[in-house]
Amino acid sequence: MRFVDEYRDADKARALAARIAALCEPGRTYKFMEVCGGHTHTIYKHGLEDHLPPAVTLVHGPGCPVCVIPMGRVDDAISIAERPGVIMTSFGDMMRVPGGRGTFLDAMARGADIRMVYSPLDALKIARENPDKKVVFLAIGFETTAPSTAMTVLRAKSEGIANFSVFCNHVTIIPAIKAILDSPDLRLDGFIGPGHVSTVIGCRPYAFIARDYGKPLVVAGFEPLDVLQSVYQNLVQLAEGRVAVENQYARVVPWDGNPKALAVINEVMEPRPHFEWRGLGFISDSALRVREAYAAFDAERIFQIPGGRVADPQACQCGEVLKGVLKPWECKVFGTACTPETPIGTCMVSSEGACAAYYNFGRFSRDRVKEATRT
Amino acid sequence: MCLGIPGEIVEILSDRPDLAKVDVSGVRRAINIGLLEGEDLAPGDWILIHVGFALSKIDEAEAKSALDFLESIGQAYEDEIAALRESMIEQG
Ligand code: SF4
């Protein structure tokens, strides 16, 4: 019981695990999806699945923003970065994400000026300091990072910084969850809801999951106990024959989210009619683009981007992993051709990707999970 | 990038009400607090920070447990703090 030894709330965790086991109906199996990559990280790091009864399986969802960027968008970003006079800026997580023409690191080796930044505000500062260059920020992430991008665009506008733009690849979580619910491959019993995305969007947008699909969702924090508690609350609902949205992480997540952050996103961005997700294909209204009113800060309007669709490598099974249909190690190239050093798919790149998390921390018994997922 | 990191407000900058000086695991940086409009922030308050912006106000106990958690995940958190250290938001 490794995690119990190292976890300071070991007794509580053990007690919770026992209550979870007691709630499982004999002969029934349960699958809960953790939507957010942060939860995936916690689950593997602490070997949480080892401590759940065999009837309960956790499947990993699409909530790793780096993992869902399609190859074509990486190529588009590289094509912008390779124009003369452009400085491309990006979060560190993107550097090793493979596109059809290699990664950012490869483009840098070919001479492109690509810089890692911590915040879009750092990119804005680079723009201020390099008035003769065009500085582009590669904006990625769910609703946790979209408000920061929007605030930075507003700032650029108010300061009149004309050489700054964003290549907007923000995605939104609700349409992705809906796509998974509509996918025939997977039967889920409930959801562990994303913690940090919910600080922005709040809990109301999940209501349709209970209402239209009859599944519980419990927004959860990131500690092992939070995740177990969320599984427990899901099971209590099922045992009581009701489904609802619950907030296990109320100490951080307000029920209504952050209205100012939502207003700022809405001011600067609008939904795209459709957007491709790596492995999941096109999903309607699942991403954001810069509004016409801010066209001067929209890299997609400023630069002609190829905008091509690039098929994922044949060997790559990230789509199945992102939908929770396959466990990371069930991908044929996992740990052999595909490792964090030489990723083939995106799930191996970000520390929040399921494949990287499993590669780094994988400890629990595969056989047990294989057994459980077979049923 | 997706990690929310807790930080303690050291000072609200009087000439720039949307900025605060914040201590994040020993690193002091300017953090944008414009998304917490109306929250009435003061030195000693804790906030959860994503890519240079405070997204929510949290209490000290939550900040401590979030830090414990982040320290337990190791590399990803170290990378985030290293990136923050390099960050030069609003300086000069
Ligand atoms: S092992 Fe690599 S290719 Fe296979 S699903 Fe994971 S990231 Fe994708």
Tab-separated table of N, CA, C and O in Angstrom, chain A residues 59-131:
chain	number	residue	atom	x	y	z
A	59	VAL	N	-11.368	6.223	-16.198
A	59	VAL	CA	-10.880	6.394	-17.566
A	59	VAL	C	-10.525	7.865	-17.777
A	59	VAL	O	-11.147	8.754	-17.211
A	60	HIS	N	-9.494	8.066	-18.572
A	60	HIS	CA	-8.933	9.407	-18.709
A	60	HIS	C	-9.604	10.133	-19.849
A	60	HIS	O	-9.813	9.582	-20.912
A	61	GLY	N	-9.889	11.381	-19.618
A	61	GLY	CA	-10.626	12.156	-20.606
A	61	GLY	C	-9.730	13.051	-21.439
A	61	GLY	O	-8.512	12.919	-21.427
A	62	PRO	N	-10.351	13.988	-22.157
A	62	PRO	CA	-9.639	14.816	-23.138
A	62	PRO	C	-9.087	16.110	-22.558
A	62	PRO	O	-8.705	16.998	-23.297
A	63	GLY	N	-9.030	16.229	-21.219
A	63	GLY	CA	-8.732	17.540	-20.643
A	63	GLY	C	-7.269	17.873	-20.523
A	63	GLY	O	-6.832	18.408	-19.527
A	64	CYS	N	-6.488	17.562	-21.532
A	64	CYS	CA	-5.091	17.979	-21.555
A	64	CYS	C	-4.935	18.816	-22.816
A	64	CYS	O	-4.934	18.280	-23.917
A	65	PRO	N	-4.869	20.140	-22.675
A	65	PRO	CA	-4.950	21.007	-23.851
A	65	PRO	C	-3.842	20.776	-24.870
A	65	PRO	O	-4.063	20.897	-26.077
A	66	VAL	N	-2.659	20.423	-24.390
A	66	VAL	CA	-1.573	20.169	-25.324
A	66	VAL	C	-1.884	18.919	-26.150
A	66	VAL	O	-1.593	18.846	-27.342
A	67	CYS	N	-2.523	17.947	-25.482
A	67	CYS	CA	-2.791	16.671	-26.144
A	67	CYS	C	-3.783	16.790	-27.291
A	67	CYS	O	-3.778	15.973	-28.196
A	68	VAL	N	-4.670	17.772	-27.242
A	68	VAL	CA	-5.742	17.794	-28.229
A	68	VAL	C	-5.472	18.720	-29.413
A	68	VAL	O	-6.272	18.799	-30.342
A	69	ILE	N	-4.322	19.416	-29.399
A	69	ILE	CA	-3.983	20.274	-30.543
A	69	ILE	C	-3.679	19.391	-31.754
A	69	ILE	O	-2.798	18.546	-31.698
A	70	PRO	N	-4.414	19.571	-32.849
A	70	PRO	CA	-4.181	18.700	-34.005
A	70	PRO	C	-2.872	19.056	-34.734
A	70	PRO	O	-2.373	20.176	-34.626
A	71	MET	N	-2.370	18.084	-35.464
A	71	MET	CA	-1.105	18.261	-36.197
A	71	MET	C	-1.134	19.504	-37.095
A	71	MET	O	-0.175	20.243	-37.177
A	72	GLY	N	-2.262	19.713	-37.766
A	72	GLY	CA	-2.356	20.815	-38.723
A	72	GLY	C	-2.130	22.164	-38.052
A	72	GLY	O	-1.518	23.066	-38.639
A	73	ARG	N	-2.618	22.318	-36.841
A	73	ARG	CA	-2.452	23.604	-36.143
A	73	ARG	C	-0.995	23.806	-35.728
A	73	ARG	O	-0.513	24.933	-35.679
A	74	VAL	N	-0.308	22.732	-35.388
A	74	VAL	CA	1.124	22.850	-35.078
A	74	VAL	C	1.859	23.328	-36.335
A	74	VAL	O	2.688	24.245	-36.284
A	75	ASP	N	1.511	22.724	-37.473
A	75	ASP	CA	2.139	23.133	-38.734
A	75	ASP	C	1.836	24.597	-39.047
A	75	ASP	O	2.704	25.337	-39.515
A	76	ASP	N	0.587	25.013	-38.813
A	76	ASP	CA	0.212	26.407	-39.053
A	76	ASP	C	1.054	27.342	-38.178
A	76	ASP	O	1.529	28.386	-38.632
A	77	ALA	N	1.224	26.969	-36.916
A	77	ALA	CA	2.008	27.802	-36.003
A	77	ALA	C	3.452	27.888	-36.489
A	77	ALA	O	4.066	28.963	-36.489
A	78	ILE	N	3.986	26.752	-36.948
A	78	ILE	CA	5.364	26.756	-37.447
A	78	ILE	C	5.460	27.613	-38.704
A	78	ILE	O	6.415	28.367	-38.879
A	79	SER	N	4.439	27.542	-39.542
A	79	SER	CA	4.479	28.349	-40.771
A	79	SER	C	4.491	29.844	-40.429
A	79	SER	O	5.175	30.630	-41.072
A	80	ILE	N	3.757	30.242	-39.383
A	80	ILE	CA	3.807	31.654	-38.958
A	80	ILE	C	5.202	31.979	-38.401
A	80	ILE	O	5.804	32.994	-38.741
A	81	ALA	N	5.708	31.067	-37.563
A	81	ALA	CA	7.008	31.316	-36.920
A	81	ALA	C	8.124	31.469	-37.945
A	81	ALA	O	9.113	32.165	-37.691
A	82	GLU	N	7.960	30.819	-39.105
A	82	GLU	CA	9.043	30.852	-40.089
A	82	GLU	C	8.968	32.048	-41.035
A	82	GLU	O	9.817	32.199	-41.910
A	83	ARG	N	7.924	32.905	-40.873
A	83	ARG	CA	7.915	34.135	-41.695
A	83	ARG	C	9.022	35.060	-41.212
A	83	ARG	O	9.318	35.110	-40.015
A	84	PRO	N	9.563	35.870	-42.138
A	84	PRO	CA	10.607	36.812	-41.732
A	84	PRO	C	10.056	37.841	-40.733
A	84	PRO	O	8.909	38.283	-40.857
A	85	GLY	N	10.866	38.182	-39.742
A	85	GLY	CA	10.478	39.228	-38.801
A	85	GLY	C	9.496	38.791	-37.737
A	85	GLY	O	8.986	39.629	-36.995
A	86	VAL	N	9.231	37.478	-37.640
A	86	VAL	CA	8.272	37.010	-36.636
A	86	VAL	C	9.003	36.422	-35.427
A	86	VAL	O	9.984	35.688	-35.578
A	87	ILE	N	8.537	36.777	-34.245
A	87	ILE	CA	8.947	36.059	-33.038
A	87	ILE	C	7.711	35.304	-32.549
A	87	ILE	O	6.689	35.919	-32.245
A	88	MET	N	7.799	33.982	-32.510
A	88	MET	CA	6.690	33.175	-32.004
A	88	MET	C	6.938	32.896	-30.525
A	88	MET	O	8.063	32.601	-30.131
A	89	THR	N	5.905	33.046	-29.717
A	89	THR	CA	6.054	32.770	-28.286
A	89	THR	C	5.042	31.701	-27.887
A	89	THR	O	3.943	31.638	-28.449
A	90	SER	N	5.432	30.884	-26.915
A	90	SER	CA	4.575	29.747	-26.570
A	90	SER	C	4.897	29.250	-25.170
A	90	SER	O	5.996	29.437	-24.673
A	91	PHE	N	3.914	28.601	-24.541
A	91	PHE	CA	4.197	27.910	-23.289
A	91	PHE	C	5.176	26.768	-23.577
A	91	PHE	O	5.159	26.184	-24.662
A	92	GLY	N	5.982	26.442	-22.576
A	92	GLY	CA	6.986	25.402	-22.731
A	92	GLY	C	6.412	24.060	-23.172
A	92	GLY	O	7.049	23.321	-23.920
A	93	ASP	N	5.171	23.776	-22.734
A	93	ASP	CA	4.565	22.469	-23.043
A	93	ASP	C	4.463	22.195	-24.538
A	93	ASP	O	4.375	21.049	-24.962
A	94	MET	N	4.426	23.263	-25.341
A	94	MET	CA	4.192	23.066	-26.776
A	94	MET	C	5.461	22.699	-27.550
A	94	MET	O	5.382	22.260	-28.693
A	95	MET	N	6.620	22.898	-26.933
A	95	MET	CA	7.868	22.815	-27.684
A	95	MET	C	8.097	21.474	-28.388
A	95	MET	O	8.668	21.411	-29.460
A	96	ARG	N	7.659	20.394	-27.734
A	96	ARG	CA	7.945	19.073	-28.305
A	96	ARG	C	6.715	18.413	-28.916
A	96	ARG	O	6.711	17.212	-29.181
A	97	VAL	N	5.657	19.201	-29.130
A	97	VAL	CA	4.449	18.606	-29.723
A	97	VAL	C	4.651	18.420	-31.227
A	97	VAL	O	4.908	19.380	-31.944
A	98	PRO	N	4.566	17.190	-31.694
A	98	PRO	CA	4.837	16.959	-33.106
A	98	PRO	C	3.700	17.398	-34.030
A	98	PRO	O	2.541	17.136	-33.762
A	99	GLY	N	4.065	18.107	-35.082
A	99	GLY	CA	3.133	18.374	-36.183
A	99	GLY	C	3.572	17.531	-37.362
A	99	GLY	O	4.448	16.681	-37.224
A	100	GLY	N	2.982	17.784	-38.521
A	100	GLY	CA	3.368	17.036	-39.717
A	100	GLY	C	4.795	17.355	-40.141
A	100	GLY	O	5.468	16.541	-40.776
A	101	ARG	N	5.252	18.574	-39.823
A	101	ARG	CA	6.611	18.977	-40.201
A	101	ARG	C	7.487	19.119	-38.961
A	101	ARG	O	8.281	20.037	-38.862
A	102	GLY	N	7.337	18.252	-38.041
A	102	GLY	CA	8.186	18.280	-36.860
A	102	GLY	C	7.637	19.189	-35.780
A	102	GLY	O	6.479	19.597	-35.805
A	103	THR	N	8.507	19.497	-34.810
A	103	THR	CA	8.094	20.245	-33.628
A	103	THR	C	8.633	21.673	-33.687
A	103	THR	O	9.390	22.023	-34.592
A	104	PHE	N	8.257	22.463	-32.692
A	104	PHE	CA	8.845	23.801	-32.557
A	104	PHE	C	10.363	23.720	-32.453
A	104	PHE	O	11.081	24.544	-33.005
A	105	LEU	N	10.833	22.725	-31.712
A	105	LEU	CA	12.287	22.592	-31.547
A	105	LEU	C	12.956	22.398	-32.908
A	105	LEU	O	14.014	22.977	-33.179
A	106	ASP	N	12.315	21.595	-33.763
A	106	ASP	CA	12.872	21.398	-35.109
A	106	ASP	C	12.871	22.712	-35.886
A	106	ASP	O	13.839	23.036	-36.577
A	107	ALA	N	11.777	23.472	-35.754
A	107	ALA	CA	11.678	24.749	-36.477
A	107	ALA	C	12.754	25.709	-35.962
A	107	ALA	O	13.346	26.478	-36.743
A	108	MET	N	13.029	25.671	-34.672
A	108	MET	CA	14.077	26.542	-34.120
A	108	MET	C	15.432	26.155	-34.690
A	108	MET	O	16.248	27.019	-35.018
A	109	ALA	N	15.653	24.849	-34.831
A	109	ALA	CA	16.928	24.388	-35.400
A	109	ALA	C	17.066	24.869	-36.844
A	109	ALA	O	18.176	25.107	-37.330
A	110	ARG	N	15.911	25.034	-37.525
A	110	ARG	CA	15.953	25.552	-38.906
A	110	ARG	C	16.070	27.070	-38.931
A	110	ARG	O	16.088	27.684	-39.986
A	111	GLY	N	16.047	27.720	-37.763
A	111	GLY	CA	16.281	29.166	-37.724
A	111	GLY	C	15.118	30.025	-37.255
A	111	GLY	O	15.254	31.242	-37.145
A	112	ALA	N	13.970	29.414	-36.963
A	112	ALA	CA	12.831	30.220	-36.519
A	112	ALA	C	13.092	30.767	-35.110
A	112	ALA	O	13.723	30.112	-34.282
A	113	ASP	N	12.594	31.985	-34.867
A	113	ASP	CA	12.754	32.600	-33.543
A	113	ASP	C	11.518	32.258	-32.707
A	113	ASP	O	10.476	32.898	-32.819
A	114	ILE	N	11.633	31.215	-31.907
A	114	ILE	CA	10.516	30.772	-31.062
A	114	ILE	C	10.977	30.854	-29.610
A	114	ILE	O	12.041	30.348	-29.274
A	115	ARG	N	10.190	31.541	-28.797
A	115	ARG	CA	10.603	31.721	-27.402
A	115	ARG	C	9.546	31.185	-26.460
A	115	ARG	O	8.354	31.359	-26.662
A	116	MET	N	10.048	30.567	-25.388
A	116	MET	CA	9.165	30.024	-24.361
A	116	MET	C	8.775	31.138	-23.404
A	116	MET	O	9.636	31.891	-22.957
A	117	VAL	N	7.497	31.248	-23.086
A	117	VAL	CA	7.071	32.251	-22.107
A	117	VAL	C	6.223	31.580	-21.028
A	117	VAL	O	5.647	30.510	-21.244
A	118	TYR	N	6.155	32.216	-19.891
A	118	TYR	CA	5.331	31.709	-18.800
A	118	TYR	C	3.901	32.207	-18.933
A	118	TYR	O	2.952	31.524	-18.585
A	119	SER	N	3.760	33.423	-19.463
A	119	SER	CA	2.453	34.074	-19.496
A	119	SER	C	2.305	34.844	-20.814
A	119	SER	O	3.305	35.311	-21.369
A	120	PRO	N	1.069	34.996	-21.302
A	120	PRO	CA	0.900	35.849	-22.491
A	120	PRO	C	1.416	37.275	-22.246
A	120	PRO	O	1.825	37.954	-23.196
A	121	LEU	N	1.408	37.701	-20.986
A	121	LEU	CA	1.934	39.043	-20.695
A	121	LEU	C	3.433	39.129	-20.982
A	121	LEU	O	3.944	40.198	-21.321
A	122	ASP	N	4.138	38.008	-20.847
A	122	ASP	CA	5.560	37.990	-21.231
A	122	ASP	C	5.699	38.210	-22.730
A	122	ASP	O	6.616	38.889	-23.195
A	123	ALA	N	4.787	37.598	-23.487
A	123	ALA	CA	4.820	37.771	-24.939
A	123	ALA	C	4.572	39.233	-25.293
A	123	ALA	O	5.224	39.800	-26.182
A	124	LEU	N	3.642	39.859	-24.559
A	124	LEU	CA	3.342	41.271	-24.818
A	124	LEU	C	4.570	42.134	-24.524
A	124	LEU	O	4.866	43.090	-25.244
A	125	LYS	N	5.286	41.757	-23.505
A	125	LYS	CA	6.491	42.520	-23.163
A	125	LYS	C	7.537	42.387	-24.276
A	125	LYS	O	8.180	43.371	-24.659
A	126	ILE	N	7.660	41.175	-24.823
A	126	ILE	CA	8.602	40.986	-25.937
A	126	ILE	C	8.188	41.875	-27.110
A	126	ILE	O	9.031	42.468	-27.785
A	127	ALA	N	6.879	42.003	-27.330
A	127	ALA	CA	6.389	42.858	-28.417
A	127	ALA	C	6.768	44.325	-28.166
A	127	ALA	O	7.204	45.035	-29.071
A	128	ARG	N	6.575	44.757	-26.934
A	128	ARG	CA	6.927	46.138	-26.572
A	128	ARG	C	8.401	46.422	-26.848
A	128	ARG	O	8.765	47.495	-27.301
A	129	GLU	N	9.231	45.423	-26.549
A	129	GLU	CA	10.685	45.620	-26.654
A	129	GLU	C	11.212	45.424	-28.065
A	129	GLU	O	12.363	45.745	-28.347
A	130	ASN	N	10.396	44.851	-28.929
A	130	ASN	CA	10.849	44.578	-30.300
A	130	ASN	C	9.867	45.169	-31.311
A	130	ASN	O	9.217	44.428	-32.060
A	131	PRO	N	9.782	46.487	-31.354
A	131	PRO	CA	8.753	47.112	-32.198
A	131	PRO	C	8.927	46.803	-33.689
A	131	PRO	O	7.969	46.894	-34.452
